[in-house]
Coordinates of C-alpha atoms in Angstrom, one line a residue:
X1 CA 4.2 -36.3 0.4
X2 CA 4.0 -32.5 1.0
X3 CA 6.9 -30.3 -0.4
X4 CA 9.2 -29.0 2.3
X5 CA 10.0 -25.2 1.9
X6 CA 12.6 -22.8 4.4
X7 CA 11.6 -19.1 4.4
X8 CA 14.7 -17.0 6.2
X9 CA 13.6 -13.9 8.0
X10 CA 10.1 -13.4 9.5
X11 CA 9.7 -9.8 7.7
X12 CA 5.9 -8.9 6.2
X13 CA 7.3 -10.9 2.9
X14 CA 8.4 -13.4 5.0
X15 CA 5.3 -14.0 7.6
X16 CA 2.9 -13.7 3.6
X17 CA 4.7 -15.9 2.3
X18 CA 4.6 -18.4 4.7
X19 CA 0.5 -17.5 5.4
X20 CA -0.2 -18.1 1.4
X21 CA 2.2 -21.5 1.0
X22 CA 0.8 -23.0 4.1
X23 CA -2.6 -22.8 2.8
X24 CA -1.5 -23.9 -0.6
X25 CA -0.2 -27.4 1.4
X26 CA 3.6 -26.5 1.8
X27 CA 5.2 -27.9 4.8
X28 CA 7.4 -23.7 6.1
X29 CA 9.1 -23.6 8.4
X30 CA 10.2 -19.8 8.6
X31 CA 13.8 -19.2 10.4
X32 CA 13.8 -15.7 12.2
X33 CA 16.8 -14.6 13.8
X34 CA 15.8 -11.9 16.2
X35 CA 13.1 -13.8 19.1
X36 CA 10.3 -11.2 17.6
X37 CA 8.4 -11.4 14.2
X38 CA 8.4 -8.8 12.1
X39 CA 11.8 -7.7 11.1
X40 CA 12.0 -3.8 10.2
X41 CA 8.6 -3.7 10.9
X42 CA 8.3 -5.0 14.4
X43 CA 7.4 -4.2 17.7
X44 CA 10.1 -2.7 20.8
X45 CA 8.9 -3.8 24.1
X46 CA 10.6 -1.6 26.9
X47 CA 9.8 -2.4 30.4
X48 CA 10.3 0.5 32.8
X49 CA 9.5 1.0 36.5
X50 CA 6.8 3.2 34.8
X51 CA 5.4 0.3 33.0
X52 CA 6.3 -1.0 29.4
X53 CA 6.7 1.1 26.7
X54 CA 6.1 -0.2 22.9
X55 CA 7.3 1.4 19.5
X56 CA 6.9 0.7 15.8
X57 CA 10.7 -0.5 14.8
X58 CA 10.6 1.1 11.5
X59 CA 7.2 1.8 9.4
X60 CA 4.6 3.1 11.3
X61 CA 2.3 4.6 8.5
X62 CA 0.2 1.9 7.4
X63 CA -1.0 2.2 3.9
X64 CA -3.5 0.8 1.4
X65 CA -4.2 -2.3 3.4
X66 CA -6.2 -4.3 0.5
X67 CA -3.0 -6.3 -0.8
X68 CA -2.7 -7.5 3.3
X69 CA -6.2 -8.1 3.2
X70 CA -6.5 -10.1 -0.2
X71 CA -3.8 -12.1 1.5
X72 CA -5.9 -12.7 4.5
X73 CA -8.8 -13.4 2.8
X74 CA -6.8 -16.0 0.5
X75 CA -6.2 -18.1 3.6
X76 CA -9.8 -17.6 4.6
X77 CA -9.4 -15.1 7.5
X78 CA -10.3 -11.4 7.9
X79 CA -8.0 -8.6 8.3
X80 CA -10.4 -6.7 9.7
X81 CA -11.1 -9.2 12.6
X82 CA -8.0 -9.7 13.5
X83 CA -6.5 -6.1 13.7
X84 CA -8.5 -2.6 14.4
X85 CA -7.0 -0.3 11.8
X86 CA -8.2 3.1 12.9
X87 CA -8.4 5.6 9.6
X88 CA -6.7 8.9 10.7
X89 CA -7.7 12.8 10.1
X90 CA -5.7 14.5 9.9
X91 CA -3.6 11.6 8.6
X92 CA -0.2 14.0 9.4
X93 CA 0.9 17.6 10.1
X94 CA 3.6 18.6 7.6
X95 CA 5.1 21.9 9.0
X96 CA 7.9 23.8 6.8
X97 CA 10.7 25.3 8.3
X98 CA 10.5 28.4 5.9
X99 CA 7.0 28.6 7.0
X100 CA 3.3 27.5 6.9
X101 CA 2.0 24.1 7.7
X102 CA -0.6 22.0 6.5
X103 CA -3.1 19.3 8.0
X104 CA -3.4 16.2 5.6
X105 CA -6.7 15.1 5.0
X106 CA -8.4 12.9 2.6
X107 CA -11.2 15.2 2.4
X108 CA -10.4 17.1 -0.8
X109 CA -12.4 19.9 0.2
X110 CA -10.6 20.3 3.5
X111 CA -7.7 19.5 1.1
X112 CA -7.5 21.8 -1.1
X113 CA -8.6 24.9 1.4
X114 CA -5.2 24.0 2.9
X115 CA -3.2 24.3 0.0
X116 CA -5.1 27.4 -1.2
X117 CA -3.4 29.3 2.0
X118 CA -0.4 28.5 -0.1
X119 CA -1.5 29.1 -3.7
X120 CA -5.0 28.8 -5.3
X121 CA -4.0 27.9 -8.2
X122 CA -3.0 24.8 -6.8
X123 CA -5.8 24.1 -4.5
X124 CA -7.8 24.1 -8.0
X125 CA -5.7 21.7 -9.6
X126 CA -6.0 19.1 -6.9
X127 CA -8.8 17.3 -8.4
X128 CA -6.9 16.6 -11.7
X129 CA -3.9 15.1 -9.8
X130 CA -6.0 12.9 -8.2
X131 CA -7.7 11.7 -11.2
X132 CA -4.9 11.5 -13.4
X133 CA -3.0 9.6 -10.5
X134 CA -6.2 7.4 -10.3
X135 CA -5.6 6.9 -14.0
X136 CA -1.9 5.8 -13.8
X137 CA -2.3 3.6 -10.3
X138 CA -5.2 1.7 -12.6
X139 CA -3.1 0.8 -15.5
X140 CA 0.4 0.8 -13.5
X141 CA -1.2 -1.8 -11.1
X142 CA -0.6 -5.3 -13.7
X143 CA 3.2 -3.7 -13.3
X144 CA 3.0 -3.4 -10.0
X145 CA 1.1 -7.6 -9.5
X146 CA 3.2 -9.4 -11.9
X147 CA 6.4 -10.5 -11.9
X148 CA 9.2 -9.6 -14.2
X149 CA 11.3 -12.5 -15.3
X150 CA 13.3 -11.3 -18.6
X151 CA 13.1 -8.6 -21.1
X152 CA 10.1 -10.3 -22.8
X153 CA 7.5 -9.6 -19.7
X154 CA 7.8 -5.6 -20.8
X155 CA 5.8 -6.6 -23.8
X156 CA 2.7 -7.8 -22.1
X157 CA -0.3 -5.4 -23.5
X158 CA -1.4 -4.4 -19.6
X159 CA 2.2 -3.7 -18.7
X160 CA 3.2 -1.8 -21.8
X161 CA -0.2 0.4 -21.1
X162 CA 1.2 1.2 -18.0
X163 CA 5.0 2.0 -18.6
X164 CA 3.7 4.6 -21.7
X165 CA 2.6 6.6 -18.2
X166 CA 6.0 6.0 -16.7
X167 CA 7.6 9.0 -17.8
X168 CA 10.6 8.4 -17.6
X169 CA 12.4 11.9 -18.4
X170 CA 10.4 13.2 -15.3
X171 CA 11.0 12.8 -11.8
X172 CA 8.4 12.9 -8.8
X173 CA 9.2 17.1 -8.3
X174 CA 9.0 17.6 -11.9
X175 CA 5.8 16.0 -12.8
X176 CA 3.8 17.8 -9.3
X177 CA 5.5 20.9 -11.5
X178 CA 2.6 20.3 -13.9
X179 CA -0.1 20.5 -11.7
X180 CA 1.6 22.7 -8.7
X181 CA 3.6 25.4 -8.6
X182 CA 4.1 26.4 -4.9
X183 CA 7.8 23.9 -4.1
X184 CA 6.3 23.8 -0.4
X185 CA 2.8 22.0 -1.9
X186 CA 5.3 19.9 -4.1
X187 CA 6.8 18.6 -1.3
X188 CA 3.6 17.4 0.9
X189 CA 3.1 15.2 -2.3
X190 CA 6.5 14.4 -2.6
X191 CA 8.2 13.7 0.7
X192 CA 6.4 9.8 0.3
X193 CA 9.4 9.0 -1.8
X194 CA 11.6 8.9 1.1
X195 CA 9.3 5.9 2.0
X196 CA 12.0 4.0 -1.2
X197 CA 14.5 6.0 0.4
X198 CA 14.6 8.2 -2.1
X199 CA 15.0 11.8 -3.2
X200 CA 11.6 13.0 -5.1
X201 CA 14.6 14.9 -7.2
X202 CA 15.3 11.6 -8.8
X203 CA 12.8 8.9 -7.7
X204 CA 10.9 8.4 -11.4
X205 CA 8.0 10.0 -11.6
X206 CA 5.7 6.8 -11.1
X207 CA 5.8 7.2 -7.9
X208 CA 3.5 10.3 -7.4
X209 CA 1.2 7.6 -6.9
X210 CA 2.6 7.1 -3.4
X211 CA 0.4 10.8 -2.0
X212 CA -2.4 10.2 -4.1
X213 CA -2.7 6.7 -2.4
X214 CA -2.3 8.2 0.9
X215 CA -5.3 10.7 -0.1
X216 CA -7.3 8.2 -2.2
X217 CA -7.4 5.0 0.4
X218 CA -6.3 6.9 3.7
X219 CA -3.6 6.1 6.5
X220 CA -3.9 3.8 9.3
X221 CA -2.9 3.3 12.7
X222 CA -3.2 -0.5 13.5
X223 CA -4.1 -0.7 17.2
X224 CA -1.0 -2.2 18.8
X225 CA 1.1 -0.6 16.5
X226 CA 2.3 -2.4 13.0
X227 CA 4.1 -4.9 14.8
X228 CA 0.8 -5.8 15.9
X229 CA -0.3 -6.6 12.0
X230 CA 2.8 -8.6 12.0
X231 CA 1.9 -10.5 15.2
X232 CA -1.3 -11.3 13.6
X233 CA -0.1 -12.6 10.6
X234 CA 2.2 -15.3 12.7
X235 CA -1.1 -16.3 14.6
X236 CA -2.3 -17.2 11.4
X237 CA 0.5 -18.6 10.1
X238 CA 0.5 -21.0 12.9
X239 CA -3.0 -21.8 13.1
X240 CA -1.8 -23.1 9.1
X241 CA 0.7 -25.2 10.8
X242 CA 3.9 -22.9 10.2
X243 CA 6.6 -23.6 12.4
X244 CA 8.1 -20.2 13.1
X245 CA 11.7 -20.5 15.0
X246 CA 12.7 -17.3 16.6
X247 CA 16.3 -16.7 17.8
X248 CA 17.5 -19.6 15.1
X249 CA 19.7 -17.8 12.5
X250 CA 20.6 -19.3 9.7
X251 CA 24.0 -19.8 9.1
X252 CA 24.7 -21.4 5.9
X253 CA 22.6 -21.9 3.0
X254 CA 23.4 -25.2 1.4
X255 CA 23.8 -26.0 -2.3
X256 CA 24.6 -28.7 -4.7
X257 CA 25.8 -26.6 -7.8
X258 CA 23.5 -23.9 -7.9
X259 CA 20.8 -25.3 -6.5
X260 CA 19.7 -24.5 -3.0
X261 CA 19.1 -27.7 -0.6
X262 CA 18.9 -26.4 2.6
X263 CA 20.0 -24.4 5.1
X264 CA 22.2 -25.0 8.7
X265 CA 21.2 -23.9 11.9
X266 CA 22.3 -24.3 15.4
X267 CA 25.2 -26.2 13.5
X268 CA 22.7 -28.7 12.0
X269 CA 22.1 -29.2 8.2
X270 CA 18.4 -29.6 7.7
X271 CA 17.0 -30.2 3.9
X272 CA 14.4 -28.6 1.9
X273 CA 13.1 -28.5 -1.2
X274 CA 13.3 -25.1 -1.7
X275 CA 14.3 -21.8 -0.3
X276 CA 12.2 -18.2 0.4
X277 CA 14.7 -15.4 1.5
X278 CA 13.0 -12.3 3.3
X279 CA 16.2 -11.5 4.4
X280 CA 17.9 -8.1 3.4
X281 CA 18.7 -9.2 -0.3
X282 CA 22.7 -7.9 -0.4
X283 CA 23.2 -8.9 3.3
X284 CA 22.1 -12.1 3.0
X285 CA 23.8 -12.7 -0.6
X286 CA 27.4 -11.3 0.9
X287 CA 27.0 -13.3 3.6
X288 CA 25.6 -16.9 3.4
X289 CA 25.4 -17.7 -0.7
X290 CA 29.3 -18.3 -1.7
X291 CA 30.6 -15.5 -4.3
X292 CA 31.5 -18.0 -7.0
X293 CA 27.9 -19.5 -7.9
X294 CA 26.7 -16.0 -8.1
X295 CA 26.7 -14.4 -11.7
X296 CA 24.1 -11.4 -12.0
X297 CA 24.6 -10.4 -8.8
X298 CA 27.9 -10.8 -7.4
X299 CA 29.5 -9.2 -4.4
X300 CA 31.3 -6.6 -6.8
X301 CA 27.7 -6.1 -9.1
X302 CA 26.0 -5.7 -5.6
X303 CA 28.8 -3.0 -4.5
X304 CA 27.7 -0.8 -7.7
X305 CA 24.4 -0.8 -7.0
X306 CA 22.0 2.5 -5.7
X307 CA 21.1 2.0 -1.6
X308 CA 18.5 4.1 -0.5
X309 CA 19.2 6.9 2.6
X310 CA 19.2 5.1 6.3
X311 CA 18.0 6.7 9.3
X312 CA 19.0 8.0 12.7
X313 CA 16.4 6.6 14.9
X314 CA 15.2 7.8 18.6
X315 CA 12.7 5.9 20.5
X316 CA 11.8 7.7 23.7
X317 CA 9.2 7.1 26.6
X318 CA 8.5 10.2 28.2
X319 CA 6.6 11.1 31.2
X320 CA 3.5 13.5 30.4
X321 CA 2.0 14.1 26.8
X322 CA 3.2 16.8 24.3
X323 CA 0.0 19.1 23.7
X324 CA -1.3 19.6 19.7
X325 CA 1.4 17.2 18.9
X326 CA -0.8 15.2 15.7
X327 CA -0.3 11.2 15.4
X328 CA 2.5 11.7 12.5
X329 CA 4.3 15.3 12.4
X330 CA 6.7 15.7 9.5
X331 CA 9.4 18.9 9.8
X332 CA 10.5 19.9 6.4
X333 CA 14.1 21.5 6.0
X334 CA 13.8 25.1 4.5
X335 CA 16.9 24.0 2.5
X336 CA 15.5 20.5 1.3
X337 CA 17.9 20.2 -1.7
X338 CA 20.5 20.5 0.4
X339 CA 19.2 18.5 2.8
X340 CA 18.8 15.7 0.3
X341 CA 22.6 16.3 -1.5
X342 CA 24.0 15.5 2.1
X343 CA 21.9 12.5 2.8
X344 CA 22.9 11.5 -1.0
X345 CA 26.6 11.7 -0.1
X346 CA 26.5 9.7 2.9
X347 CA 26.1 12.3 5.7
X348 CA 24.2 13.2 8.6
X349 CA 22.8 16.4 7.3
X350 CA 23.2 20.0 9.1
X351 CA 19.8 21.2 9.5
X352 CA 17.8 17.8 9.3
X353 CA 14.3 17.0 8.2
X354 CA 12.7 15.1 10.6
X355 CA 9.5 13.0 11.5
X356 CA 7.7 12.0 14.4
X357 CA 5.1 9.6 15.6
X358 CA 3.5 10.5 18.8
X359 CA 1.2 7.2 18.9
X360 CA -0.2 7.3 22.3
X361 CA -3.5 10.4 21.3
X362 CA -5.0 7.9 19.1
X363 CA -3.5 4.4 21.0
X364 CA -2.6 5.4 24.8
X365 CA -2.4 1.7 25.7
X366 CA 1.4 1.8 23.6
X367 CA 2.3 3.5 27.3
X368 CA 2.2 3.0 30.7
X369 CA -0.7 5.7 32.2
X370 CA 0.2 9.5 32.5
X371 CA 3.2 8.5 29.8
X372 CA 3.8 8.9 26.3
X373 CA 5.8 7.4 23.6
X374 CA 7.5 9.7 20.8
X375 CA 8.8 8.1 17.3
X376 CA 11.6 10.4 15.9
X377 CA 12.7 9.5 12.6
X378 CA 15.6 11.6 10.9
X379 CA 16.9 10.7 7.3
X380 CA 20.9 10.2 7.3
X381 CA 23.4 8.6 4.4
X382 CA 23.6 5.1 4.7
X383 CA 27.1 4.0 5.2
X384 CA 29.6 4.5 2.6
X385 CA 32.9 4.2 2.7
X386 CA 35.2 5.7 5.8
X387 CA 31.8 8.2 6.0
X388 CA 30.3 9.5 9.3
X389 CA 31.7 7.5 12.3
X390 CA 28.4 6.7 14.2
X391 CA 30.1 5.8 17.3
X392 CA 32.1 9.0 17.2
X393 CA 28.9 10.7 16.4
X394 CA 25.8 9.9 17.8
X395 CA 25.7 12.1 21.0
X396 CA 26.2 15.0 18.9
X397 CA 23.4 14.0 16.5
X398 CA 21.0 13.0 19.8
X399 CA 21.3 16.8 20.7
X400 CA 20.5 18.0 17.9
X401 CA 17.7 15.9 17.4
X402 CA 15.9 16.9 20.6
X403 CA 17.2 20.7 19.8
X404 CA 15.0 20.3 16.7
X405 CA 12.1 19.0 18.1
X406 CA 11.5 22.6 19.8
X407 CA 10.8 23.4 16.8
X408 CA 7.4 21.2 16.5
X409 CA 6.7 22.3 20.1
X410 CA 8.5 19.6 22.0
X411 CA 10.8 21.8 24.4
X412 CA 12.8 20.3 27.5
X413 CA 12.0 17.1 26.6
X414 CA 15.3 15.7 27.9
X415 CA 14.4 15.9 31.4
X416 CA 11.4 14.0 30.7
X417 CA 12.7 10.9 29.2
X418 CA 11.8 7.7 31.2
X419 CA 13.1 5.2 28.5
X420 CA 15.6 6.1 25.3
X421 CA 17.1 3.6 22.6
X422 CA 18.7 5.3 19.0
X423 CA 19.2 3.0 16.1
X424 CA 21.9 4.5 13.7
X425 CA 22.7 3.6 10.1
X426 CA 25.8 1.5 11.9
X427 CA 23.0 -0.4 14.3
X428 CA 20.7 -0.8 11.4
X429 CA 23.4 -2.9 9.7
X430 CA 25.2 -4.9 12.5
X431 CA 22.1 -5.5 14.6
X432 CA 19.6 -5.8 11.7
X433 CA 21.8 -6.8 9.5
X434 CA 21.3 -4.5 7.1
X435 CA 23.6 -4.1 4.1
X436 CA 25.0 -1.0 4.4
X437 CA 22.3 0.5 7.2
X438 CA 20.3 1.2 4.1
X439 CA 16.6 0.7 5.9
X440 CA 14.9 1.0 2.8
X441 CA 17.2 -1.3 0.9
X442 CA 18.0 -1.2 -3.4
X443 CA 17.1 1.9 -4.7
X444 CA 14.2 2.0 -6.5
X445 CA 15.4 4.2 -10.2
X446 CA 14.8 3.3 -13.7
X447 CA 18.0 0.9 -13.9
X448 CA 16.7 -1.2 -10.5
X449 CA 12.9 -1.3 -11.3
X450 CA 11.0 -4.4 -13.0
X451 CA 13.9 -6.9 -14.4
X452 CA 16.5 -4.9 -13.5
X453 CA 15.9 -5.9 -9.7
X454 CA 16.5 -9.1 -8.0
X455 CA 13.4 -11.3 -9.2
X456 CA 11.4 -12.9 -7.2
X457 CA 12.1 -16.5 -8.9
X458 CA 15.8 -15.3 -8.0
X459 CA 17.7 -15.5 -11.6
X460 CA 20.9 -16.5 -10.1
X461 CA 20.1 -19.8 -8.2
X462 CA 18.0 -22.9 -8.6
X463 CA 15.5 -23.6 -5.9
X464 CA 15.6 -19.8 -4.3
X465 CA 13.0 -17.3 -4.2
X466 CA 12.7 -13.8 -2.9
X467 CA 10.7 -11.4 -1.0
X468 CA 10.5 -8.1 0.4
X469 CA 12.0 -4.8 -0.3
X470 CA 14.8 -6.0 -2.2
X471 CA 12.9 -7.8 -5.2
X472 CA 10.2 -6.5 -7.8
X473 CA 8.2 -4.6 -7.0
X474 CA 9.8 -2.9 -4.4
X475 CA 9.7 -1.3 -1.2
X476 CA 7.0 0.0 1.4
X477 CA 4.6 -2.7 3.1
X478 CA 1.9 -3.1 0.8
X479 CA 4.7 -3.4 -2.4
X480 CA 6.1 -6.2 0.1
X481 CA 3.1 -8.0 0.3
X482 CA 2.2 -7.8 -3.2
X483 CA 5.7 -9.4 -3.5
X484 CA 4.8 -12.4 -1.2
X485 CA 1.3 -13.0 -3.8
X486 CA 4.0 -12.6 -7.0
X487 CA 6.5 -15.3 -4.9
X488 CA 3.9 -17.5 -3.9
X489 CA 2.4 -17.8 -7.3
X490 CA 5.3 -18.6 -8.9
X491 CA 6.8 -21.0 -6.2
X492 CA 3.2 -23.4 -6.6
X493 CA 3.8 -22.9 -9.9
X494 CA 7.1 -24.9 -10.0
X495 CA 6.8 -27.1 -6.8
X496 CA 3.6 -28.6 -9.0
X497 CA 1.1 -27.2 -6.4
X498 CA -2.5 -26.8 -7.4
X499 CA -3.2 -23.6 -5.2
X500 CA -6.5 -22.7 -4.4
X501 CA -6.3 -19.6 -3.1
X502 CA -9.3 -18.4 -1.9
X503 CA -10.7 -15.1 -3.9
X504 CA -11.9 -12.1 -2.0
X505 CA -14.7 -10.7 -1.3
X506 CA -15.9 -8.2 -3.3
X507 CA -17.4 -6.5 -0.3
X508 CA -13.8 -7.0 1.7
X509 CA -12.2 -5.0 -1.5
X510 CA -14.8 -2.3 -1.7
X511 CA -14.2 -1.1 1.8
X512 CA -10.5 -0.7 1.3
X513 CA -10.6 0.9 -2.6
X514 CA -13.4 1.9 -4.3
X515 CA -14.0 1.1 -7.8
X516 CA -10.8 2.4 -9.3
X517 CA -11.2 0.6 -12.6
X518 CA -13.8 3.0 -13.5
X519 CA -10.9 6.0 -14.0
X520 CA -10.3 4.1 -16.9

């Protein structure tokens, strides 16, 4: 008789996790509450009388796609023939507000003639960040692929090789000190820790690897958007005999003791032998698993914790194109620090940093014909407290959004908006159910890295698992896959499951990463 397994929330850990077990001979059936897959990362469809509009819902760079397609591969399929990921280059414009901009390329030569406008004693100490970050992604990766359990997983050989390059007295800004000296070339490889939601004044210093990633494997565009990677992933899932349940939140997880059961839905109890939650870790934990059989991580411990930054979010349609706008645009405060100190207190900063995606020059189909659709992504506090009052706020914040867009070359856009939706930190949290609107949920600092995060084989219940951006390793998509392998593995493990995971290709890893084991 096959093993019975709930997964809550249809997230990338979520739809992986389900992809991988399915194969292995679980009987998932994956609980979504929205009546869309994908979670942060899925698609908004927007009919018009223009036509239909579609938007990433939160990531839209897609990075390092050989974890997604190891994953694929493991349940025989191809990534590649089931979504066109289009390689980008430039892969973004960063523009500074104190001036000067740069084109991102992986060519290193292109590279480093950018940075040279800057400082050329920087250009010419490109190539040894890259190798050095080559160096640390190679013996960082075991860190990074295996899961932390207790104390005693530190002292694994592979994993104490990689933590001697950790660091830790440095942070991302202070270790690009040692190879750039220039703060606005520090911050075109540093502005990637806002991926973790962090500050690169305090994320550790590991996480330089983030750029050179960006440089070394390249970004994509998935045609469709990311919420098409996600839709593909369900197909798959399916076709493995996944029963995915959209618009069926779960309402109750059920326990005996501490052990998880099963979950209610619809007002019916419904058993299984174990539990995945892809779910946003504290949310889920303050809302369905009762206080009292909690002991690491009660609602107080949870309370204490470091939340990354959330985001003020606009999603417009708009009629026309915006000329020499790149795919991915990034607008760079002239007062970053600042910046950064008000997003750390909880506020909607003064003079914002900003991104946008303007999707339709490399995908026009993501609009209806003569139309385009514009991404605008601007770092805010998450919610803290009696902090900024969103409702209050938010038409304020809308105007000075589009006010700063001129600044990118996006004037009078107002009058050219067919189709608007915002998303602030307060949406993130009552419609996503987010704790705290914090989009790129736990922290991710020394003290809520490896162990000291929510594990995977969850520490505090029997029969629960966890996936996503609130577990080891982390956040960012291809962290949240690797998380699904890490949870999968260790599920078979203890259901009794010989799983016979199919091994990739060496061909199907080549194309996606060359031969990084030979920086070691």
């Amino acid at each position: 008789m096959s093993r019975r397994i709930a997964i809550i929330g249809a997230g990338p850990g979520g739809l992986a996790s389900a992809m991988l077990l399915a194969k292995a001979g679980v009987d998932v059936t994956l609980y979504e509450s929205r009546d869309v897959v994908g979670g942060r990362s899925s698609t908004i469809t927007a009919p018009t009388e223009s036509g239909t509009f579609r938007f990433d819902m939160g990531p839209t760079f897609f990075l390092y796609p050989r974890v997604l397609a190891d994953i694929f591969a493991a349940c025989g399929r191809s990534l590649e023939d089931e979504v066109e990921l289009i390689r980008l280059d430039p892969q973004y414009h960063l523009v500074f507000e104190g001036g000067g901009e740069i084109q991102a390329t992986g060519d290193m030569a292109r590279m480093a003639a950018e940075i040279a406008r800057f400082s050329p004693a920087d250009a010419a100490a490109l190539p040894r960040f890259m190798a050095d970050n080559r160096k640390k992604l190679a013996v960082f990766r075991p860190v990074l692929e295996n899961a932390f359990n207790s104390m005693r997983d530190l002292m694994r050989p592979q994993v104490m090789r990689g933590l001697s390059r950790l660091r830790p007295h440095r942070s991302v800004d202070s270790d690009l000190g040692t190879y750039f000296r220039d703060e606005r070339v520090r911050l075109a490889f540093s502005f990637q820790s806002k991926y973790l939601g962090m500050s690169p004044f305090r994320c550790p210093s590991l996480f330089t690897i983030l750029s050179f990633m960006e440089y070394e494997f390249g970004v994509y565009h998935p045609r469709g958007g990311t919420g098409a990677v996600m839709a593909a992933m369900a197909r798959v899932a399916r076709d493995l005999g996944v029963k995915i349940q959209l618009g069926e939140p779960v309402e109750e997880v059920l326990f005996e003791g501490r052990r998880a059961v099963g979950v209610r839905t619809r007002g019916e109890a419904k058993r299984y032998d174990a539990l995945v939650i892809n779910a946003d870790f504290a949310q889920t934990m303050t809302k369905l698993v009762p206080d009292s059989i909690r002991r690491r991580w009660s609602d107080r411990k949870i309370a204490t914790k470091k939340f990354s930054c959330s985001t003020f979010m606009m999603y417009l349609g708009i009629e026309g194109d915006v000329p020499g706008l790149s795919h991915h645009t990034i607008y760079l405060a002239d007062d970053y620090r600042r910046n950064i100190a008000e997003i750390e207190a909880g506020e909607a900063p003064r003079r914002p940093s900003f991104y946008v995606q303007n999707a339709c020059v490399t995908d026009p189909a993501l609009a209806p014909p003569g139309h385009s659709t514009l991404y605008v992504l601007v770092p805010v506090g998450h919610r803290i407290g009696d902090g900024v009052d969103w409702a209050a706020e938010t038409a304020r914040y809308r105007a000075l959004t589009l006010q700063r867009l001129e600044r990118i070359g996006i004037p009078d856009i107002e009058k050219r908006i067919r189709f608007e939706k915002i998303l602030t930190p307060q949406g993130w949290e009552d419609d996503l159910q987010i704790y705290r609107g914090a989009t790129f949920n736990l922290a991710h600092n020394l003290g809520q890295m490896l162990h000291f995060r929510p594990r995977n084989r969850f520490e505090d219940l029997d029969g629960v698992y966890l996936v996503g951006g609130g577990t080891h390793p982390g956040s960012g998509l291809p962290v949240i896959f690797e998380s699904a392998r890490i949870t999968s593995r260790l599920m078979a493990e203890d259901l009794g499951l010989d799983a016979h995971w199919e091994a990739p290709s060496a061909m199907a890893q080549d194309h996606y990463e060359p031969a990084i084991a030979e920086a070691l």
